[in-house]
Coordinates of C-alpha atoms in Angstrom, one line a residue:
Chain V
M1 CA -0.1 -0.1 0.3
K2 CA 1.3 3.4 -1.0
R3 CA 1.6 6.3 0.9
S4 CA -0.8 9.1 -0.6
G5 CA 1.8 11.9 -2.0
K6 CA 1.0 14.8 -0.2
K7 CA 3.8 16.5 1.7
Y8 CA 3.1 16.2 5.4
K9 CA 4.1 18.5 7.9
K10 CA 6.6 16.7 10.0
T11 CA 5.6 16.6 13.7
K12 CA 7.8 16.3 16.6
R13 CA 6.8 12.7 17.6
L14 CA 6.1 11.0 14.8
S15 CA 8.2 10.7 11.4
M16 CA 6.8 10.7 8.0
D17 CA 6.5 7.3 7.2
K18 CA 5.5 5.9 10.3
I19 CA 2.3 3.5 10.5
I20 CA -0.3 4.5 13.1
V21 CA -2.5 2.0 12.6
A22 CA -2.0 -1.4 11.1
A23 CA -4.9 -4.0 10.7
K24 CA -4.3 -7.5 9.2
H25 CA -6.9 -9.9 8.5
L26 CA -9.3 -8.3 11.2
K27 CA -12.6 -10.1 11.8
K28 CA -15.6 -9.3 14.4
R29 CA -18.4 -11.3 14.7
F30 CA -21.4 -10.7 17.0
G31 CA -23.2 -14.1 17.5
E32 CA -24.2 -15.2 14.1
I33 CA -23.3 -11.8 12.4
I34 CA -19.9 -11.1 10.8
A35 CA -19.6 -7.4 11.0
V36 CA -16.0 -7.1 9.9
D37 CA -14.7 -9.6 7.7
D38 CA -11.0 -10.3 7.2
I39 CA -10.2 -6.8 6.3
S40 CA -6.6 -5.4 6.3
F41 CA -5.5 -1.6 5.6
E42 CA -3.1 0.7 7.2
V43 CA -3.1 4.5 8.3
F44 CA -0.1 6.3 7.9
A45 CA 1.3 9.4 9.9
G46 CA -0.3 12.7 9.1
E47 CA -2.7 11.1 7.0
R48 CA -6.7 11.6 6.9
F49 CA -8.1 8.1 6.5
G50 CA -11.9 7.6 5.7
I51 CA -14.2 4.4 6.2
L52 CA -16.7 4.7 3.8
G53 CA -20.0 2.6 3.6
P54 CA -23.8 2.3 4.1
N55 CA -25.1 1.7 7.4
G56 CA -24.2 -1.7 8.6
A57 CA -21.4 -2.1 6.6
G58 CA -19.0 -2.6 9.6
K59 CA -17.3 0.9 9.8
T60 CA -18.3 1.4 13.5
S61 CA -17.4 -2.0 14.2
T62 CA -14.0 -1.4 12.8
I63 CA -13.2 1.8 14.7
R64 CA -14.3 0.5 18.0
M65 CA -11.7 -2.3 17.8
I66 CA -9.3 0.3 16.9
Y67 CA -9.8 2.4 20.3
G68 CA -10.0 -0.7 22.4
F69 CA -13.9 -0.6 22.8
S70 CA -14.7 -3.9 21.6
P71 CA -12.1 -7.1 21.5
M72 CA -11.8 -8.3 18.0
T73 CA -12.7 -12.0 17.2
A74 CA -9.5 -12.7 15.1
G75 CA -6.7 -11.0 13.2
Q76 CA -3.9 -8.7 14.1
L77 CA -4.2 -5.0 15.0
E78 CA -1.3 -2.6 16.0
V79 CA -1.8 1.2 17.0
F80 CA 1.2 2.8 17.2
G81 CA 3.2 -0.1 16.8
L82 CA 1.6 -1.5 19.9
D83 CA -0.6 -4.6 19.9
I84 CA -4.2 -3.5 21.0
S85 CA -4.9 -6.6 22.9
R86 CA -2.2 -5.9 25.0
N87 CA -1.7 -2.4 25.2
H88 CA -4.9 -0.7 25.1
R89 CA -4.3 1.6 28.3
A90 CA -1.2 3.0 26.5
I91 CA -2.7 3.5 23.3
K92 CA -6.0 5.0 24.6
K93 CA -3.8 7.7 26.2
R94 CA -2.5 8.6 22.8
I95 CA -5.8 9.1 20.8
G96 CA -8.8 11.1 20.7
V97 CA -12.5 9.6 20.2
C98 CA -15.4 11.3 19.0
Q99 CA -18.3 8.8 18.9
Q100 CA -21.4 8.8 17.0
E101 CA -23.5 10.0 20.4
N102 CA -22.4 13.0 21.8
S103 CA -22.2 11.2 25.4
L104 CA -21.8 14.8 27.2
D105 CA -22.9 15.3 30.8
P106 CA -26.0 17.1 30.5
D107 CA -25.8 18.2 34.3
L108 CA -22.5 20.1 33.7
S109 CA -21.5 23.4 32.3
V110 CA -19.1 23.0 29.0
I111 CA -16.1 23.8 30.9
E112 CA -16.9 21.4 33.4
N113 CA -17.6 18.7 31.0
L114 CA -14.0 19.4 29.5
Q115 CA -12.5 19.6 33.1
V116 CA -14.1 15.9 34.2
F117 CA -12.8 14.4 31.2
A118 CA -9.1 16.1 31.3
R119 CA -8.9 14.3 34.8
Y120 CA -9.5 10.8 33.2
F121 CA -6.0 11.4 31.4
N122 CA -4.9 12.9 34.7
I123 CA -4.7 16.3 33.1
T124 CA -5.5 18.7 35.8
G125 CA -4.8 22.0 37.3
K126 CA -3.1 24.8 35.5
A127 CA -2.4 22.3 32.7
A128 CA -5.8 21.5 32.3
R129 CA -7.0 25.0 32.6
Q130 CA -4.7 26.3 29.9
R131 CA -5.4 23.3 27.6
I132 CA -9.4 24.0 28.0
K133 CA -9.1 27.5 27.2
E134 CA -7.2 26.7 24.1
L135 CA -9.6 24.3 22.9
L136 CA -12.6 26.6 23.6
K137 CA -11.4 29.2 21.7
F138 CA -10.3 26.7 18.9
M139 CA -14.0 25.5 18.6
A140 CA -15.6 28.8 19.0
I141 CA -17.6 28.0 22.2
E142 CA -16.0 30.3 24.5
H143 CA -19.0 32.4 25.1
R144 CA -20.8 29.4 25.9
Q145 CA -18.6 27.8 28.8
T146 CA -20.9 28.2 31.7
S147 CA -23.7 27.1 29.8
R148 CA -25.3 23.8 30.8
A149 CA -24.2 21.2 27.8
V150 CA -27.9 20.2 27.5
D151 CA -28.6 23.8 26.6
L152 CA -26.3 24.1 23.4
S153 CA -27.4 23.6 20.0
G154 CA -26.2 20.5 18.0
G155 CA -23.2 22.1 16.2
M156 CA -22.0 23.6 19.6
M157 CA -22.4 20.0 21.3
R158 CA -20.7 18.1 18.1
R159 CA -17.6 20.9 18.4
L160 CA -17.4 20.2 22.4
V161 CA -17.4 16.4 22.1
L162 CA -14.4 17.3 19.4
A163 CA -12.6 19.9 22.0
R164 CA -13.0 16.9 24.6
A165 CA -11.5 14.4 22.1
L166 CA -8.6 16.8 21.6
L167 CA -7.9 17.3 25.3
N168 CA -4.9 15.0 25.4
Q169 CA -3.2 16.4 22.5
P170 CA -3.9 13.0 20.7
D171 CA -1.6 11.5 18.0
L172 CA -4.7 9.9 16.5
L173 CA -7.8 11.5 16.4
I174 CA -10.9 9.0 15.5
L175 CA -14.1 10.4 14.4
D176 CA -17.1 8.1 14.0
E177 CA -19.5 10.3 12.0
P178 CA -18.7 13.5 13.1
T179 CA -21.3 15.7 11.3
T180 CA -24.4 13.2 11.1
G181 CA -27.5 15.4 11.9
L182 CA -25.8 18.9 11.7
D183 CA -27.0 21.6 9.8
P184 CA -25.0 22.9 6.8
Q185 CA -23.5 25.5 8.3
S186 CA -22.5 23.8 11.5
R187 CA -21.0 20.9 9.3
H188 CA -19.0 23.4 7.4
Q189 CA -17.4 24.6 10.8
V190 CA -16.6 20.9 11.7
W191 CA -14.8 20.6 8.6
E192 CA -12.9 23.7 8.8
R193 CA -11.7 22.8 12.2
L194 CA -10.7 19.5 11.0
E195 CA -8.7 20.7 8.0
E196 CA -6.8 23.3 10.7
L197 CA -6.2 19.8 12.7
K198 CA -4.8 18.2 9.7
A199 CA -2.7 21.4 8.9
K200 CA -1.1 20.8 12.4
G201 CA 0.0 17.4 11.6
I202 CA -2.5 15.3 13.4
T203 CA -3.4 11.8 11.9
I204 CA -7.4 11.5 11.5
L205 CA -9.2 8.4 11.1
L206 CA -12.8 9.0 10.0
T207 CA -16.0 7.3 8.9
T208 CA -18.8 8.9 7.1
H209 CA -21.6 8.2 4.8
Y210 CA -21.5 11.4 3.4
M211 CA -19.7 11.4 0.3
E212 CA -19.2 15.4 -0.1
E213 CA -17.5 15.0 3.5
A214 CA -15.4 12.0 2.8
S215 CA -14.0 13.9 -0.5
R216 CA -13.4 17.0 1.5
L217 CA -11.7 15.5 4.1
C218 CA -9.8 12.5 2.9
D219 CA -6.5 12.0 1.6
R220 CA -7.4 8.2 1.2
L221 CA -10.3 6.5 2.2
I222 CA -11.5 2.7 1.9
I223 CA -15.2 1.9 1.0
M224 CA -16.6 -1.0 3.1
D225 CA -19.9 -3.0 2.3
K226 CA -21.2 -6.3 4.3
G227 CA -18.0 -6.1 6.3
K228 CA -15.6 -6.1 3.5
I229 CA -13.4 -3.6 1.7
L230 CA -14.7 -3.1 -2.0
V231 CA -12.0 -0.2 -2.9
E232 CA -9.1 1.8 -1.5
G233 CA -7.7 4.4 -2.8
K234 CA -7.4 8.5 -2.9
P235 CA -11.1 10.1 -3.8
L236 CA -10.2 11.5 -7.3
E237 CA -8.4 8.4 -8.4
L238 CA -11.6 6.5 -7.3
I239 CA -13.9 8.9 -9.0
R240 CA -11.6 8.4 -12.4
R241 CA -11.2 4.9 -12.0
Y242 CA -15.2 3.8 -11.6
T243 CA -17.3 6.7 -12.9
G244 CA -15.2 9.0 -15.6
H245 CA -15.1 12.6 -15.7
N246 CA -18.7 13.6 -15.9
I247 CA -22.0 12.1 -15.7
I248 CA -25.1 12.8 -18.1
E249 CA -28.4 12.2 -16.5
V250 CA -31.4 12.1 -18.6
I251 CA -34.8 11.9 -17.2
N252 CA -37.5 10.0 -18.9
P253 CA -35.3 8.8 -21.9
D254 CA -37.1 7.7 -24.9
D255 CA -36.9 4.5 -26.9
A256 CA -34.5 6.2 -29.3
L257 CA -32.0 7.5 -27.0
R258 CA -32.1 4.0 -25.2
R259 CA -31.6 2.2 -28.8
Y260 CA -28.7 5.1 -29.4
I261 CA -27.0 4.5 -25.9
Q262 CA -27.0 0.9 -26.6
S263 CA -25.0 1.1 -30.0
R264 CA -22.4 3.5 -28.5
Q265 CA -21.6 1.0 -25.9
V266 CA -21.0 3.6 -23.3
R267 CA -21.3 2.7 -19.1
H268 CA -24.7 3.4 -18.3
E269 CA -27.5 2.6 -15.6
L270 CA -31.3 2.8 -15.9
I271 CA -32.5 3.5 -12.8
G272 CA -36.5 4.0 -12.7
R273 CA -36.8 6.7 -14.7
R274 CA -33.6 8.1 -14.9
L275 CA -30.7 7.2 -17.2
T276 CA -27.1 7.7 -16.0
I277 CA -24.2 7.6 -18.6
Y278 CA -20.9 7.5 -17.3
G279 CA -17.7 8.3 -19.2
Q280 CA -14.1 9.9 -19.3
D281 CA -15.0 12.7 -21.9
N282 CA -18.7 13.0 -22.2
D283 CA -18.9 16.7 -23.7
L284 CA -19.5 15.5 -27.4
L285 CA -21.7 12.6 -26.3
Y286 CA -23.9 15.1 -24.3
H287 CA -24.3 17.4 -27.1
E288 CA -25.3 14.6 -29.4
I289 CA -28.1 13.5 -26.9
S290 CA -29.2 17.1 -25.9
D291 CA -29.3 18.3 -29.4
N292 CA -31.2 15.2 -31.2
Y293 CA -32.9 13.0 -28.5
C294 CA -33.4 15.0 -25.2
H295 CA -36.7 16.9 -24.8
S296 CA -36.7 18.1 -21.7
D297 CA -34.7 16.7 -18.7
C298 CA -31.2 16.2 -19.7
S299 CA -27.9 17.5 -17.9
I300 CA -24.3 16.8 -17.7
R301 CA -22.5 17.5 -14.2
P302 CA -19.0 16.0 -12.8
A303 CA -18.7 12.9 -11.5
T304 CA -18.6 12.7 -7.5
L305 CA -17.5 10.2 -4.9
E306 CA -21.3 9.4 -4.3
D307 CA -21.2 7.9 -7.9
V308 CA -18.6 6.0 -7.1
F309 CA -20.2 4.9 -4.1
L310 CA -23.7 3.8 -5.2
R311 CA -21.9 2.0 -8.0
L312 CA -20.0 0.1 -5.9
T313 CA -22.7 -0.5 -3.2
G314 CA -25.6 -0.6 -5.2
R315 CA -28.7 1.2 -4.5
E316 CA -31.0 -0.9 -2.3
L317 CA -31.7 0.1 1.0
R318 CA -30.1 -0.9 4.0
E319 CA -31.3 -1.9 7.5
Chain K
M1 CA -9.7 -6.9 28.3
N2 CA -9.4 -10.2 29.5
C3 CA -12.7 -10.9 31.4
A4 CA -10.5 -12.8 34.2
S5 CA -8.3 -9.9 34.7
F6 CA -9.0 -7.2 37.2
N7 CA -7.4 -4.2 35.7
V8 CA -8.0 -1.5 38.4
T9 CA -5.8 1.4 39.2
R10 CA -5.8 4.4 41.3
R11 CA -7.1 6.5 38.2
F12 CA -10.7 5.0 39.4
W13 CA -10.9 8.3 41.4
R14 CA -11.3 10.1 38.3
V15 CA -14.7 8.5 37.8
W16 CA -15.6 8.9 41.3
Q17 CA -14.6 12.7 41.2
R18 CA -17.1 13.1 37.9
N19 CA -19.9 11.7 39.9
F20 CA -19.2 14.0 42.9
S21 CA -18.8 17.1 40.5
V22 CA -22.4 16.0 39.3
Y23 CA -23.6 15.6 42.8
R24 CA -22.5 19.1 44.0
Q25 CA -24.6 20.6 41.2
N26 CA -27.3 19.9 43.0
W27 CA -26.1 19.6 46.7
K28 CA -29.0 21.4 48.3
V29 CA -31.5 19.0 46.9
S30 CA -29.1 16.0 47.9
F31 CA -28.7 17.4 51.4
L32 CA -32.6 18.1 52.1
L33 CA -33.5 14.9 51.6
P34 CA -31.9 12.8 54.3
M35 CA -32.1 15.7 56.7
L36 CA -35.9 16.0 56.2
E37 CA -37.0 12.2 55.7
P38 CA -36.0 11.2 59.0
L39 CA -38.2 14.1 60.7
F40 CA -41.1 12.5 58.8
Y41 CA -40.5 9.6 60.1
L42 CA -39.9 10.2 63.7
L43 CA -42.8 12.4 63.6
A44 CA -45.2 9.8 62.2
F45 CA -43.8 6.8 64.2
G46 CA -42.9 8.7 67.6
V47 CA -45.8 10.5 67.8
G48 CA -48.5 8.7 66.3
L49 CA -47.2 5.0 66.8
S50 CA -45.3 4.8 70.2
V51 CA -48.2 5.5 72.0
L52 CA -49.8 2.3 70.7
V53 CA -46.4 0.4 70.9
G54 CA -44.8 1.3 74.4
K55 CA -41.6 0.3 74.9
I56 CA -39.6 -2.5 73.5
H57 CA -37.3 -5.2 74.5
C58 CA -34.0 -5.1 72.6
H59 CA -30.2 -6.1 72.5
G60 CA -31.0 -7.0 76.3
I61 CA -32.5 -3.6 77.0
E62 CA -35.8 -1.8 77.0
V63 CA -36.2 1.1 74.6
S64 CA -38.8 3.4 73.6
Y65 CA -40.4 2.6 70.3
V66 CA -38.9 6.0 68.8
K67 CA -35.3 4.8 69.7
F68 CA -35.9 1.4 68.0
I69 CA -36.6 2.5 64.7
A70 CA -33.9 5.4 64.7
P71 CA -31.2 3.1 63.6
A72 CA -33.4 1.2 61.3
L73 CA -33.9 4.5 59.4
L74 CA -30.6 5.2 59.0
S75 CA -30.0 1.3 57.9
I76 CA -32.8 1.8 55.4
N77 CA -31.7 5.0 54.0
I78 CA -27.9 3.0 53.5
M79 CA -29.7 0.5 51.8
N80 CA -32.1 2.9 49.6
N81 CA -29.0 5.5 48.6
A82 CA -26.7 2.7 47.3
F83 CA -29.2 0.5 45.6
F84 CA -31.0 3.3 44.1
E85 CA -28.0 4.9 42.9
N86 CA -26.1 1.9 41.1
T87 CA -29.6 1.0 39.6
Y88 CA -31.5 3.8 38.1
A89 CA -28.9 6.3 38.7
S90 CA -26.2 3.9 36.8
F91 CA -28.3 2.8 34.1
V92 CA -28.9 6.6 33.2
R93 CA -25.4 7.0 32.7
M94 CA -24.8 3.7 31.2
Y95 CA -27.7 3.5 28.6
Y96 CA -29.0 7.0 28.2
Q97 CA -26.1 9.3 28.5
K98 CA -23.6 7.0 27.5
T99 CA -21.1 8.0 30.0
F100 CA -19.3 4.8 30.4
D101 CA -19.0 4.7 26.5
A102 CA -17.0 8.0 26.6
M103 CA -15.1 7.0 29.6
M104 CA -14.0 3.7 27.9
A105 CA -12.6 5.6 24.8
T106 CA -9.9 7.1 27.4
P107 CA -7.4 5.3 29.5
L108 CA -9.9 4.0 32.0
T109 CA -11.0 0.3 32.1
L110 CA -14.5 -1.1 32.5
E111 CA -13.4 -2.1 35.8
E112 CA -12.1 0.9 37.1
I113 CA -15.6 2.5 36.1
I114 CA -17.7 0.0 38.1
T115 CA -15.6 0.0 40.8
A116 CA -15.7 3.8 40.9
E117 CA -19.3 3.6 40.5
I118 CA -19.7 1.4 43.4
V119 CA -17.2 3.6 45.6
W120 CA -19.2 6.3 44.6
S121 CA -22.8 5.5 45.9
A122 CA -21.0 3.9 49.1
T123 CA -19.8 7.5 49.6
K124 CA -23.5 8.9 48.7
S125 CA -24.6 6.6 51.3
A126 CA -22.4 8.2 53.9
I127 CA -22.8 11.4 53.2
A128 CA -26.7 10.7 53.6
T129 CA -26.4 8.6 56.8
T130 CA -24.2 11.3 58.4
L131 CA -26.5 14.2 57.6
M132 CA -29.3 11.9 59.1
L133 CA -27.2 11.0 62.1
I134 CA -26.8 14.8 62.6
V135 CA -30.9 15.3 62.6
I136 CA -31.6 12.2 64.7
S137 CA -28.9 12.6 67.0
S138 CA -30.5 16.2 68.0
F139 CA -33.2 14.1 69.5
G140 CA -31.1 12.4 71.7
L141 CA -31.6 9.0 70.0
I142 CA -28.2 7.8 69.4
H143 CA -25.5 7.0 72.2
Y144 CA -22.2 8.5 71.5
P145 CA -19.2 7.9 71.0
H146 CA -20.4 4.4 69.6
G147 CA -22.8 5.9 67.4
L148 CA -19.8 7.3 65.3
F149 CA -19.5 3.8 64.2
I150 CA -22.6 4.1 62.0
I151 CA -20.8 6.2 59.6
P152 CA -18.2 3.6 58.5
L153 CA -20.6 1.2 58.5
S154 CA -22.7 3.0 56.1
F155 CA -20.1 2.7 53.8
L156 CA -19.6 -0.8 54.1
G157 CA -23.4 -1.2 53.8
G158 CA -23.1 1.1 50.3
I159 CA -20.7 -1.0 48.7
A160 CA -22.9 -4.4 49.7
F161 CA -26.1 -2.6 48.2
G162 CA -24.2 -0.6 45.5
S163 CA -22.8 -4.2 44.1
L164 CA -26.2 -5.7 44.4
G165 CA -27.7 -2.7 42.3
M166 CA -25.1 -2.9 40.0
F167 CA -25.4 -6.5 39.5
F168 CA -29.2 -5.8 38.6
T169 CA -27.6 -3.1 36.1
G170 CA -25.8 -5.5 34.5
I171 CA -28.6 -8.0 33.7
V172 CA -32.0 -6.1 33.5
P173 CA -33.1 -5.6 29.9
R174 CA -35.1 -2.2 30.3
I175 CA -34.9 0.4 33.2
E176 CA -38.5 -0.3 33.9
L177 CA -37.9 -3.6 35.4
F178 CA -35.8 -2.6 38.1
N179 CA -39.1 -2.8 39.7
L180 CA -38.9 -6.5 40.0
P181 CA -35.8 -6.8 42.1
I182 CA -37.1 -4.1 44.3
F183 CA -40.2 -5.8 44.7
L184 CA -38.6 -9.0 45.2
F185 CA -35.8 -7.8 47.6
I186 CA -35.8 -4.3 48.7
T187 CA -39.4 -4.0 49.9
P188 CA -39.5 -7.3 52.1
M189 CA -36.4 -6.4 53.5
L190 CA -37.3 -3.0 54.4
L191 CA -40.4 -4.8 56.2
F192 CA -39.3 -8.1 57.4
S193 CA -35.3 -7.3 58.8
G194 CA -36.2 -6.2 62.2
T195 CA -36.7 -2.4 60.9
F196 CA -39.8 -1.4 62.4
F197 CA -40.8 -4.5 64.8
P198 CA -38.4 -6.9 66.3
M199 CA -37.7 -10.2 64.3
E200 CA -38.6 -12.2 67.2
N201 CA -42.4 -11.3 66.4
L202 CA -42.0 -13.2 63.1
P203 CA -42.7 -17.0 62.7
Q204 CA -39.8 -19.2 63.3
W205 CA -39.4 -20.1 59.5
A206 CA -39.3 -16.0 58.8
Q207 CA -36.9 -15.5 61.2
I208 CA -34.6 -17.9 59.5
A209 CA -35.1 -16.4 56.1
A210 CA -34.3 -13.0 57.4
V211 CA -30.9 -14.2 59.0
F212 CA -29.9 -14.2 55.1
L213 CA -31.0 -10.5 54.3
P214 CA -28.2 -8.2 54.5
L215 CA -30.1 -5.5 55.9
T216 CA -30.9 -7.3 59.0
H217 CA -27.4 -7.5 59.5
L218 CA -26.8 -3.7 58.8
V219 CA -30.1 -2.9 61.2
N220 CA -28.4 -5.1 64.1
L221 CA -25.1 -3.4 63.8
A222 CA -26.7 0.1 63.6
R223 CA -29.0 -0.6 66.5
A224 CA -26.0 -1.8 68.7
F225 CA -24.2 0.9 68.2
S226 CA -26.8 3.7 68.5
F227 CA -27.5 1.8 71.8
G228 CA -23.8 2.0 72.7
I229 CA -23.6 -1.9 72.7
I230 CA -20.4 -3.1 71.0
D231 CA -19.7 -7.2 71.3
A232 CA -18.8 -10.0 69.5
G233 CA -22.1 -10.0 68.2
A234 CA -21.2 -7.6 65.7
L235 CA -18.3 -9.4 64.2
W236 CA -21.0 -11.8 62.6
G237 CA -22.8 -8.8 61.0
F238 CA -19.6 -7.4 59.9
G239 CA -18.6 -11.0 58.7
Y240 CA -21.8 -11.4 56.6
L241 CA -21.6 -8.1 55.2
L242 CA -17.9 -8.2 54.4
I243 CA -18.8 -11.8 52.4
F244 CA -21.8 -10.0 50.6
C245 CA -19.3 -7.7 49.2
L246 CA -17.2 -10.2 48.2
V247 CA -19.5 -12.2 46.3
F248 CA -21.7 -9.2 44.7
F249 CA -18.6 -7.0 43.7
P250 CA -16.8 -9.3 41.4
L251 CA -20.1 -10.5 39.9
A252 CA -21.1 -7.0 39.4
I253 CA -18.2 -6.4 37.4
R254 CA -18.7 -9.5 35.4
K255 CA -22.3 -9.2 34.6
M256 CA -21.4 -5.4 33.5
H257 CA -18.5 -6.8 31.5
K258 CA -20.8 -9.0 29.7
R259 CA -23.3 -6.3 29.1
L260 CA -20.9 -3.8 27.5
I261 CA -17.7 -5.3 26.2
K262 CA -19.2 -6.4 22.7

């Protein structure tokens, strides 16, 4: 597996090529259900690595094993070069976790939430106050520091959870669906914070089912389905490899157009009333179609990760 | 992560501190309850009932009914504080607030979290008992300095009933089902452990059954201390409570492990 080609800022503790997470033949079984089915991947220092997949793909099960929450059924898993089954306390001191649920203390204020959590890492006194002040500022929640956590908006709660995950200055930040349920403004604010963290050289491992989020945040990603890894690569590479540059979409294609598409032998899908045509250079084809066949809805747009995702994981509903 | 290992370091105090921080938020309410509750009971039983009951023979001496039930009220308070803290309150933290989930993503182990939960509930029992003791003592119902032994006793009793509560938290599917252990264990203990009438009034079989209930021993000890009696009989009570802790504390951790580590 090759390291992605971007230049990383050097950090004091981690060298550039260091492997932060190494999973080999990782497996997780809950009774009869195999949640994670023999997957292998590596996350490098300074990288933002994404795990994508529909609901029930095994994303959360995978990262829960990485942060020592749930024991693996089989395989090997090393974090910071340490075996997770024997060194989970040493590993957990160096990671920050942002779980799917906010899990804040509703009765405590914003600042108390952070104080209580800092103590779990044995960060107390002046060091804790200093760090909390920095993080409140970084997450733009200083003006609400005395509010009770339960009175915060969804976006602010999320930022507080993120601040909490950064208290111990982690070498690896694990985010499980960091922006699920947030409004667009809050989501963009979280993204901006994560981009700043990336600039500081922190390694980020995140799961998401928002493709826009993955394209924006991930240097490299895997797409999982039914416990297995379907593909691995950089977002743009994957788009080129699986869908091409642009996508032509036609609503209610007539028979003539269908025949024409068949004759041209281009990669396409007909789902319901929508015809989707994939291709590397579709401009000419688009003019052809829009001039001769298209009577109403017909459009061309750049391909996105979502197209890759749907092609690979299918369109049937999950759960 | 191994089920057999008991991985607890001093870090467990951090979880205790968390609960204390939350407790401090509403300390006024938390303080008011144990101070007012005994007043209500003493008023109802002392003024209302003691006229009908008269004197009671107990621990070889003759005491007023109010003096008889005062240590029982303290013991019930110890039981309730610890049991309810480690059932309803712990369940809310575990299931609704996901507090344990968040903690387990830090260097804390599950064993540390559960140990701290139980030690916390014993602490809460001891705080409530101390407050209640002050109120009851102001009526001259407790013999000192022997009565001071009730404070460490409340901590031990807190560990015992806290572990029992945590054990049920580890096995109940839904929060509503705590009604079952309360109906089957807590309420019978409250009534038949020599609390409001001497055990000798019960039929023989019921007396034997009562010997197996932890509250019986807690009431016995609290009563002896409040009367100013410290004898070898106290060792039996302490021994029982200690063994109860040694059984239910590891059992509680095991059940919580089974419930949470998946």
